[in-house]
Amino acid sequence: MLQYQKFELSFQGKEPEGSWSEIDLRAVFTCQGDQKEVSGFYAGNGRYVIRYLPQKTGMVQWKITGLFQAEGKEECISCEDGIHNGLVKPSGTALMYEDGTSCRPFGTTVYAMMHQPKELVAQTIETILESPFDKVRTCVFPKHYIFNENEPELFAFEKKADGGFDFHRPCFAFWDTFEQMLQILGDHQVQVDLILFHPYDCWGFSRMTKDEYLPYLNYLVARFAAYPNVWWSLANEYDCMNAFQEEDWNRIDHFISEKDVYGHMLSCHHMLKNYDFSKENITHCSIQGDVTAVDTYMKRYRKPVLMDEFGYEGNISCHWGNLSGFELVHRFWICCVLGGYGTHGETFMNDTDTLWWGKGGKLAGKSPERIRFLKEIIKGLPGALEPVYARFVSAEMIEEMRQGLHQEQQTDFTRALLKLPTEEVIRVIDNITSDTRIYTGHCGEEAYLSYYGRHCTAVGELELPETGEYRIEVIDVWEMTRKTILTGVHGKVEFTLPGKEGIAVLAVKQ
Amino acid sequence: MLQYQKFELSFQGKEPEGSWSEIDLRAVFTCQGDQKEVSGFYAGNGRYVIRYLPQKTGMVQWKITGLFQAEGKEECISCEDGIHNGLVKPSGTALMYEDGTSCRPFGTTVYAMMHQPKELVAQTIETILESPFDKVRTCVFPKHYIFNENEPELFAFEKKADGGFDFHRPCFAFWDTFEQMLQILGDHQVQVDLILFHPYDCWGFSRMTKDEYLPYLNYLVARFAAYPNVWWSLANEYDCMNAFQEEDWNRIDHFISEKDVYGHMLSCHHMLKNYDFSKENITHCSIQGDVTAVDTYMKRYRKPVLMDEFGYEGNISCHWGNLSGFELVHRFWICCVLGGYGTHGETFMNDTDTLWWGKGGKLAGKSPERIRFLKEIIKGLPGALEPVYARFVSAEMIEEMRQGLHQEQQTDFTRALLKLPTEEVIRVIDNITSDTRIYTGHCGEEAYLSYYGRHCTAVGELELPETGEYRIEVIDVWEMTRKTILTGVHGKVEFTLPGKEGIAVLAVKQ
């Protein structure tokens, strides 16, 4: 048994009576005083499986009850291959593997990856492994949407005679194939952000009742929770799923959190209305929207911020699917410099309607290469970035200024601002900070990374600590060049910049 | 006497007693029953001048009273040189010269043009005349600001012994020079949007009292109102002038409107808080801010919308002065396609701190050439553009949907939207419409102009009228190419596009 790798016990028997999704098979695994009680699952052809994800080294003992009874033990040893580092967990607003390795994921999106012909699935996996992306958002259920109109060969469940799905009869071929993907990607340290529900549907998966979705979730967690690279994304655009009410989301959230004894990453992605990321079981913010708000979310929730959707590089007519390569790279930089984690997507039209964002295949855009360049810089930092909050007046300060405080900070600008109603003031501040900001993040006093975005300034300025010696590099995010311009500097430093869009400056303590 | 051109009578006498800005000299000019009563002004060296701007042809009679008494008459004849078309006036949300010629100005900004050495002033005027710009925003008073720290040689008024200015003693050399500029630019049909007050000041001009500014305004109108190319911009960033209260602006507005018997264009430019453009005397909206709001202003005020400040092409560190050439061109296109009129500015650093936006000189940017290209397209249209309003849900519709109306228009999107509080709904709509819009304007059914902005779509669609035959052109706003892709089409038309940023499509009825 290897630490941080799936361990499996199996039994052969008759096929289960009643539900094949909820069977009476449980195991308790004990290691160094830690007990984990997990459910087994039925894998088809009379085969019953119990999986366990060992998180500690040492002797592991187990006891199986229910349809089969057994006991056993085995030593769990450390693998230390640099790839199997355990689950990703939040660490403040950053992410860390269980073994203490920093995790700074760069995601991509292939929603209906597993609902395509197997040659295409294989090509998609190959593309991911060659790409800079080490996290992929993908759905359990197929997607019915523009450019996604093909009927999948296999579904997660078998159909009943009436054409509906029988959520007590998993389609084993589907789950076998799905978990091959989880395994291959996991062996290359690619996280899979598994989308459990989504609204883009013509088969009824978006309108499942409690009695339908609980067997599904039971089977899902019993089968997949032992894959260390799995994240649970309760939904894509949960707020568009009108058949699900708040009590459904609470039930699903609690069910997953209780059944998943390891504590995989768990969040829920929205279209317009954020899921409540302050909930206890939610490990991180999963955001669709404006990347410039990373620091706002970070401040509000004190959890890692994953910008899981902010438009795709492509050329389709939908506004969210025709960003230029530069625009996507620009958004990625803002996200990362503020300490967030971004998710790429690509929507270039082609003859076979194989758009990466939907079906996978090959990447055609100009952004992945630049995201790889960004990734190298981010991974090379001494720690996770935290945002340097914009030093603009806050709404609170505005109120205080109205009461006569902060006179010394009152400029023509703030005096003009004070004449507006408060809601207008907030809007103005929002607009200005998003239009005018130079985005800066820092790793303590070890490193500072500023991104100038679309500002073509020819003069840069950093206020570094007064002690220490820093090396300053100018980075062209599109041309992918890095040039050291100063060494041994500290305090307030001025320097010239190329005066073009897409320039970043990195200061690292020598 | 030529129609639409300054007519002048002068008298020689002793220098005035008391104020030199407010003298007792008036004239009534009568033509075809129209009476205009204007004030004369003192031009120095015992010279007194009365100016008149003839707006009609026919016999003009005058009667002068006050310090001098005289009567006379002269035939006013039409000039018809294609340049002297009279004052610009609002015509609905468009602009028109008095002779009925359409006016579609393309502005630039040289705030402190007339406070520079004369060689530089001459170069600036030459540059304007060679440029695509036919409107310039410029200040009467000098500017004290970054990159604008030089003391001017001449001020509009003479200094008193105590170092303050005597607003009853115009500096004639200043006014002579200033009006030479008005004349030269007018002879080339360049409008001068004259900024009467502004906050960027170290001399006290931004803190003038009523008793100081009224003589100034009296002199100004008496001297300049006969130049047909003059517009009155009460201020630049009036809301930053903390010494001026609302009653001052009302007084100034009324004073100018009453003294200017011709009705020159009149507005007031803000930083954050719009001047009240609904006021009777205000001819147009003079906006600083987001160009995507042109149609909102147009709908709200039903007056022409001049986007007088939306950032400058340049490389200074101020966020408003380091737009790329593309970004400025992009904003210009949005503004113009929606039926607004834009104003350019340029802030490139150089060895002499001669930034175009402040001091003039030469243009260095990449946007003017593209603005010329845009200007040719806009001037070639059969009429002024009006916006095609975005067909997104309005806040009112949201309320109605909450009450169960518009069921047929309720999509996943709107249902998700309805779950948000109303103020959030409005913010979401604002954000989405500005991020996702394809900007479209039309001249009745004669022409449709769509600008795709940063959207790199490879497929375009137009819904043209079902009758008529249209020619469709694809325009690359940066490369300045125009290519006809379809002729003889009508109704719903689909076509391929280059799939890059900065593409526009023009459909013109053949």
Short mmCIF file of N, CA, C and O in Angstrom, two decimals, chain B residues 411-493:
data_model
loop_
_atom_site.label_atom_id
_atom_site.label_comp_id
_atom_site.label_asym_id
_atom_site.label_seq_id
_atom_site.Cartn_x
_atom_site.Cartn_y
_atom_site.Cartn_z
N THR B 411 -35.30 32.95 -19.71
CA THR B 411 -34.33 31.91 -20.03
C THR B 411 -33.68 31.49 -18.72
O THR B 411 -33.95 32.05 -17.66
N ASP B 412 -32.81 30.49 -18.82
CA ASP B 412 -32.01 30.13 -17.64
C ASP B 412 -31.35 31.37 -17.09
O ASP B 412 -31.25 31.58 -15.89
N PHE B 413 -30.90 32.20 -18.02
CA PHE B 413 -30.18 33.39 -17.60
C PHE B 413 -31.05 34.34 -16.79
O PHE B 413 -30.70 34.76 -15.71
N THR B 414 -32.22 34.65 -17.35
CA THR B 414 -33.05 35.63 -16.65
C THR B 414 -33.59 35.05 -15.35
O THR B 414 -33.73 35.77 -14.37
N ARG B 415 -33.88 33.76 -15.34
CA ARG B 415 -34.35 33.16 -14.09
C ARG B 415 -33.27 33.23 -13.01
O ARG B 415 -33.56 33.48 -11.85
N ALA B 416 -32.04 33.02 -13.43
CA ALA B 416 -30.93 33.14 -12.48
C ALA B 416 -30.80 34.59 -12.02
O ALA B 416 -30.58 34.88 -10.85
N LEU B 417 -31.00 35.50 -12.98
CA LEU B 417 -30.88 36.93 -12.68
C LEU B 417 -31.92 37.34 -11.63
O LEU B 417 -31.63 38.11 -10.72
N LEU B 418 -33.11 36.79 -11.77
CA LEU B 418 -34.21 37.20 -10.89
C LEU B 418 -33.96 36.84 -9.44
O LEU B 418 -34.60 37.37 -8.55
N LYS B 419 -33.02 35.94 -9.21
CA LYS B 419 -32.73 35.55 -7.83
C LYS B 419 -31.88 36.59 -7.10
O LYS B 419 -31.71 36.51 -5.89
N LEU B 420 -31.33 37.53 -7.85
CA LEU B 420 -30.46 38.55 -7.25
C LEU B 420 -31.29 39.74 -6.78
O LEU B 420 -32.35 40.00 -7.33
N PRO B 421 -30.78 40.48 -5.80
CA PRO B 421 -31.45 41.74 -5.45
C PRO B 421 -31.40 42.72 -6.63
O PRO B 421 -30.47 42.65 -7.44
N THR B 422 -32.39 43.60 -6.72
CA THR B 422 -32.52 44.46 -7.91
C THR B 422 -31.26 45.27 -8.21
O THR B 422 -30.84 45.37 -9.36
N GLU B 423 -30.63 45.83 -7.16
CA GLU B 423 -29.43 46.64 -7.44
C GLU B 423 -28.32 45.78 -8.03
O GLU B 423 -27.55 46.24 -8.87
N GLU B 424 -28.26 44.51 -7.62
CA GLU B 424 -27.28 43.59 -8.20
C GLU B 424 -27.65 43.28 -9.66
O GLU B 424 -26.79 43.16 -10.52
N VAL B 425 -28.95 43.14 -9.90
CA VAL B 425 -29.42 42.87 -11.26
C VAL B 425 -28.96 43.99 -12.19
O VAL B 425 -28.42 43.76 -13.27
N ILE B 426 -29.13 45.22 -11.73
CA ILE B 426 -28.75 46.37 -12.55
C ILE B 426 -27.25 46.35 -12.81
O ILE B 426 -26.79 46.53 -13.93
N ARG B 427 -26.50 46.06 -11.78
CA ARG B 427 -25.04 46.00 -11.93
C ARG B 427 -24.64 44.89 -12.91
O ARG B 427 -23.79 45.09 -13.76
N VAL B 428 -25.30 43.75 -12.79
CA VAL B 428 -24.99 42.63 -13.68
C VAL B 428 -25.31 43.02 -15.12
O VAL B 428 -24.50 42.79 -16.03
N ILE B 429 -26.47 43.63 -15.32
CA ILE B 429 -26.84 44.04 -16.68
C ILE B 429 -25.83 45.04 -17.23
O ILE B 429 -25.36 44.91 -18.35
N ASP B 430 -25.48 46.00 -16.39
CA ASP B 430 -24.46 46.99 -16.81
C ASP B 430 -23.18 46.29 -17.24
O ASP B 430 -22.63 46.57 -18.30
N ASN B 431 -22.70 45.41 -16.38
CA ASN B 431 -21.43 44.74 -16.67
C ASN B 431 -21.54 43.90 -17.93
O ASN B 431 -20.67 43.94 -18.78
N ILE B 432 -22.62 43.14 -18.02
CA ILE B 432 -22.76 42.24 -19.15
C ILE B 432 -22.90 43.04 -20.44
O ILE B 432 -22.23 42.76 -21.43
N THR B 433 -23.76 44.05 -20.41
CA THR B 433 -23.94 44.78 -21.66
C THR B 433 -22.63 45.44 -22.07
O THR B 433 -22.32 45.51 -23.25
N SER B 434 -21.83 45.91 -21.10
CA SER B 434 -20.60 46.56 -21.56
C SER B 434 -19.55 45.53 -21.98
O SER B 434 -18.74 45.79 -22.85
N ASP B 435 -19.59 44.33 -21.41
CA ASP B 435 -18.59 43.32 -21.78
C ASP B 435 -18.97 42.55 -23.03
O ASP B 435 -18.12 42.03 -23.73
N THR B 436 -20.24 42.45 -23.31
CA THR B 436 -20.66 41.50 -24.32
C THR B 436 -21.21 42.15 -25.59
O THR B 436 -21.49 41.46 -26.56
N ARG B 437 -21.37 43.46 -25.56
CA ARG B 437 -22.09 44.08 -26.66
C ARG B 437 -21.33 44.07 -27.97
O ARG B 437 -20.12 44.23 -28.01
N ILE B 438 -22.11 43.91 -29.03
CA ILE B 438 -21.65 44.30 -30.35
C ILE B 438 -22.34 45.64 -30.57
O ILE B 438 -23.56 45.74 -30.48
N TYR B 439 -21.55 46.67 -30.78
CA TYR B 439 -22.09 48.02 -30.86
C TYR B 439 -22.63 48.26 -32.27
O TYR B 439 -21.92 48.04 -33.25
N THR B 440 -23.87 48.70 -32.35
CA THR B 440 -24.47 48.94 -33.66
C THR B 440 -25.19 50.28 -33.69
O THR B 440 -25.91 50.62 -32.75
N GLY B 441 -24.96 51.00 -34.77
CA GLY B 441 -25.71 52.22 -35.02
C GLY B 441 -26.34 52.13 -36.40
O GLY B 441 -25.96 51.30 -37.23
N HIS B 442 -27.31 52.98 -36.66
CA HIS B 442 -27.96 52.96 -37.97
C HIS B 442 -28.34 54.37 -38.39
O HIS B 442 -28.52 55.26 -37.54
N CYS B 443 -28.41 54.58 -39.70
CA CYS B 443 -28.98 55.80 -40.26
C CYS B 443 -30.30 55.37 -40.88
O CYS B 443 -30.31 54.93 -42.05
N GLY B 444 -31.35 55.46 -40.12
CA GLY B 444 -32.64 54.98 -40.60
C GLY B 444 -32.49 53.57 -41.13
O GLY B 444 -31.94 52.71 -40.44
N GLU B 445 -32.98 53.34 -42.37
CA GLU B 445 -32.76 52.03 -43.00
C GLU B 445 -31.71 52.13 -44.09
O GLU B 445 -31.55 51.21 -44.89
N GLU B 446 -31.02 53.26 -44.11
CA GLU B 446 -30.03 53.50 -45.18
C GLU B 446 -28.70 52.80 -44.91
O GLU B 446 -28.02 52.38 -45.84
N ALA B 447 -28.32 52.75 -43.62
CA ALA B 447 -27.01 52.18 -43.30
C ALA B 447 -27.01 51.63 -41.88
O ALA B 447 -27.69 52.17 -41.00
N TYR B 448 -26.25 50.56 -41.70
CA TYR B 448 -26.07 49.93 -40.39
C TYR B 448 -24.58 49.73 -40.20
O TYR B 448 -23.91 49.20 -41.08
N LEU B 449 -24.07 50.15 -39.04
CA LEU B 449 -22.65 49.98 -38.76
C LEU B 449 -22.50 49.25 -37.44
O LEU B 449 -22.96 49.73 -36.40
N SER B 450 -21.91 48.06 -37.49
CA SER B 450 -21.69 47.27 -36.28
C SER B 450 -20.20 47.19 -35.99
O SER B 450 -19.41 46.94 -36.89
N TYR B 451 -19.86 47.36 -34.73
CA TYR B 451 -18.46 47.24 -34.33
C TYR B 451 -18.36 46.11 -33.31
O TYR B 451 -19.04 46.13 -32.28
N TYR B 452 -17.50 45.13 -33.61
CA TYR B 452 -17.38 43.94 -32.76
C TYR B 452 -16.39 44.12 -31.62
O TYR B 452 -16.25 43.22 -30.79
N GLY B 453 -15.69 45.24 -31.57
CA GLY B 453 -14.81 45.53 -30.45
C GLY B 453 -13.73 44.49 -30.25
O GLY B 453 -13.04 44.11 -31.20
N ARG B 454 -13.61 44.00 -29.05
CA ARG B 454 -12.58 43.01 -28.75
C ARG B 454 -13.07 41.58 -29.00
O ARG B 454 -12.33 40.63 -28.76
N HIS B 455 -14.31 41.45 -29.44
CA HIS B 455 -14.82 40.10 -29.73
C HIS B 455 -14.24 39.59 -31.04
O HIS B 455 -14.38 40.23 -32.08
N CYS B 456 -13.60 38.42 -30.98
CA CYS B 456 -12.90 37.86 -32.15
C CYS B 456 -13.78 36.87 -32.90
O CYS B 456 -13.28 35.85 -33.38
N THR B 457 -15.05 37.14 -32.99
CA THR B 457 -15.93 36.17 -33.63
C THR B 457 -15.59 35.99 -35.11
O THR B 457 -15.21 36.95 -35.80
N ALA B 458 -15.74 34.77 -35.58
CA ALA B 458 -15.51 34.46 -36.99
C ALA B 458 -16.82 34.37 -37.76
O ALA B 458 -16.81 34.07 -38.95
N VAL B 459 -17.93 34.63 -37.06
CA VAL B 459 -19.24 34.62 -37.73
C VAL B 459 -19.99 35.89 -37.37
O VAL B 459 -20.06 36.27 -36.20
N GLY B 460 -20.50 36.54 -38.37
CA GLY B 460 -21.27 37.75 -38.13
C GLY B 460 -22.69 37.57 -38.61
O GLY B 460 -22.97 36.69 -39.43
N GLU B 461 -23.57 38.41 -38.11
CA GLU B 461 -24.98 38.32 -38.47
C GLU B 461 -25.56 39.73 -38.44
O GLU B 461 -25.25 40.51 -37.55
N LEU B 462 -26.35 40.05 -39.42
CA LEU B 462 -27.07 41.31 -39.41
C LEU B 462 -28.53 41.03 -39.71
O LEU B 462 -28.84 40.16 -40.52
N GLU B 463 -29.40 41.76 -39.04
CA GLU B 463 -30.81 41.67 -39.39
C GLU B 463 -31.20 42.95 -40.11
O GLU B 463 -31.50 43.95 -39.49
N LEU B 464 -31.13 42.87 -41.42
CA LEU B 464 -31.43 44.03 -42.25
C LEU B 464 -32.92 44.04 -42.59
O LEU B 464 -33.60 43.02 -42.44
N PRO B 465 -33.42 45.18 -43.03
CA PRO B 465 -34.82 45.21 -43.48
C PRO B 465 -35.06 44.17 -44.60
O PRO B 465 -34.13 43.82 -45.33
N GLU B 466 -36.31 43.73 -44.69
CA GLU B 466 -36.64 42.67 -45.65
C GLU B 466 -36.66 43.19 -47.09
O GLU B 466 -36.61 42.40 -48.04
N THR B 467 -36.79 44.50 -47.23
CA THR B 467 -36.76 45.06 -48.58
C THR B 467 -35.48 45.87 -48.77
O THR B 467 -34.84 46.24 -47.80
N GLY B 468 -35.17 46.13 -50.01
CA GLY B 468 -33.95 46.88 -50.31
C GLY B 468 -32.79 45.94 -50.55
O GLY B 468 -32.84 44.77 -50.19
N GLU B 469 -31.76 46.49 -51.18
CA GLU B 469 -30.56 45.68 -51.44
C GLU B 469 -29.39 46.37 -50.75
O GLU B 469 -29.17 47.57 -50.93
N TYR B 470 -28.68 45.62 -49.96
CA TYR B 470 -27.58 46.17 -49.17
C TYR B 470 -26.24 45.61 -49.63
O TYR B 470 -26.15 44.46 -50.04
N ARG B 471 -25.26 46.46 -49.53
CA ARG B 471 -23.87 46.06 -49.76
C ARG B 471 -23.21 45.97 -48.40
O ARG B 471 -23.36 46.85 -47.56
N ILE B 472 -22.50 44.87 -48.15
CA ILE B 472 -21.87 44.67 -46.84
C ILE B 472 -20.36 44.67 -46.98
O ILE B 472 -19.80 43.96 -47.82
N GLU B 473 -19.77 45.48 -46.11
CA GLU B 473 -18.32 45.65 -46.10
C GLU B 473 -17.78 45.19 -44.76
O GLU B 473 -18.36 45.51 -43.73
N VAL B 474 -16.63 44.52 -44.77
CA VAL B 474 -15.92 44.21 -43.53
C VAL B 474 -14.76 45.18 -43.39
O VAL B 474 -13.99 45.39 -44.33
N ILE B 475 -14.69 45.78 -42.21
CA ILE B 475 -13.70 46.83 -41.97
C ILE B 475 -12.75 46.39 -40.87
O ILE B 475 -13.20 45.89 -39.83
N ASP B 476 -11.46 46.54 -41.11
CA ASP B 476 -10.46 46.28 -40.07
C ASP B 476 -10.03 47.64 -39.54
O ASP B 476 -9.37 48.41 -40.24
N VAL B 477 -10.40 47.95 -38.32
CA VAL B 477 -10.24 49.32 -37.82
C VAL B 477 -8.78 49.68 -37.58
O VAL B 477 -8.41 50.85 -37.59
N TRP B 478 -7.93 48.68 -37.36
CA TRP B 478 -6.51 48.95 -37.11
C TRP B 478 -5.70 48.93 -38.40
O TRP B 478 -4.89 49.80 -38.66
N GLU B 479 -5.94 47.90 -39.22
CA GLU B 479 -5.22 47.80 -40.49
C GLU B 479 -5.79 48.77 -41.53
O GLU B 479 -5.20 48.96 -42.60
N MET B 480 -6.94 49.34 -41.24
CA MET B 480 -7.58 50.35 -42.10
C MET B 480 -7.89 49.78 -43.48
O MET B 480 -7.59 50.39 -44.51
N THR B 481 -8.49 48.60 -43.47
CA THR B 481 -8.91 48.01 -44.75
C THR B 481 -10.43 47.90 -44.78
O THR B 481 -11.07 47.75 -43.74
N ARG B 482 -10.96 48.00 -45.97
CA ARG B 482 -12.40 47.83 -46.20
C ARG B 482 -12.56 46.85 -47.34
O ARG B 482 -11.93 46.99 -48.37
N LYS B 483 -13.44 45.87 -47.10
CA LYS B 483 -13.61 44.85 -48.14
C LYS B 483 -15.10 44.53 -48.29
O LYS B 483 -15.75 44.16 -47.31
N THR B 484 -15.61 44.68 -49.50
CA THR B 484 -17.00 44.33 -49.75
C THR B 484 -17.13 42.81 -49.82
O THR B 484 -16.39 42.15 -50.56
N ILE B 485 -18.01 42.25 -48.99
CA ILE B 485 -18.15 40.78 -48.98
C ILE B 485 -19.48 40.31 -49.54
O ILE B 485 -19.61 39.17 -49.97
N LEU B 486 -20.48 41.19 -49.55
CA LEU B 486 -21.78 40.80 -50.08
C LEU B 486 -22.43 42.01 -50.74
O LEU B 486 -22.24 43.15 -50.30
N THR B 487 -23.20 41.76 -51.79
CA THR B 487 -24.00 42.83 -52.38
C THR B 487 -25.40 42.29 -52.63
O THR B 487 -25.59 41.06 -52.71
N GLY B 488 -26.34 43.19 -52.70
CA GLY B 488 -27.72 42.81 -53.06
C GLY B 488 -28.43 41.95 -52.02
O GLY B 488 -29.33 41.20 -52.36
N VAL B 489 -28.03 42.06 -50.77
CA VAL B 489 -28.66 41.22 -49.74
C VAL B 489 -29.65 42.04 -48.91
O VAL B 489 -29.62 43.27 -48.88
N HIS B 490 -30.54 41.32 -48.22
CA HIS B 490 -31.47 41.94 -47.28
C HIS B 490 -31.92 40.88 -46.29
O HIS B 490 -31.56 39.70 -46.42
N GLY B 491 -32.71 41.32 -45.28
CA GLY B 491 -33.16 40.38 -44.25
C GLY B 491 -32.01 39.91 -43.38
O GLY B 491 -30.99 40.58 -43.24
N LYS B 492 -32.17 38.71 -42.85
CA LYS B 492 -31.13 38.18 -41.96
C LYS B 492 -29.97 37.67 -42.80
O LYS B 492 -30.16 36.84 -43.68
N VAL B 493 -28.79 38.18 -42.52
CA VAL B 493 -27.61 37.82 -43.32
C VAL B 493 -26.52 37.31 -42.40
O VAL B 493 -26.23 37.92 -41.37
#
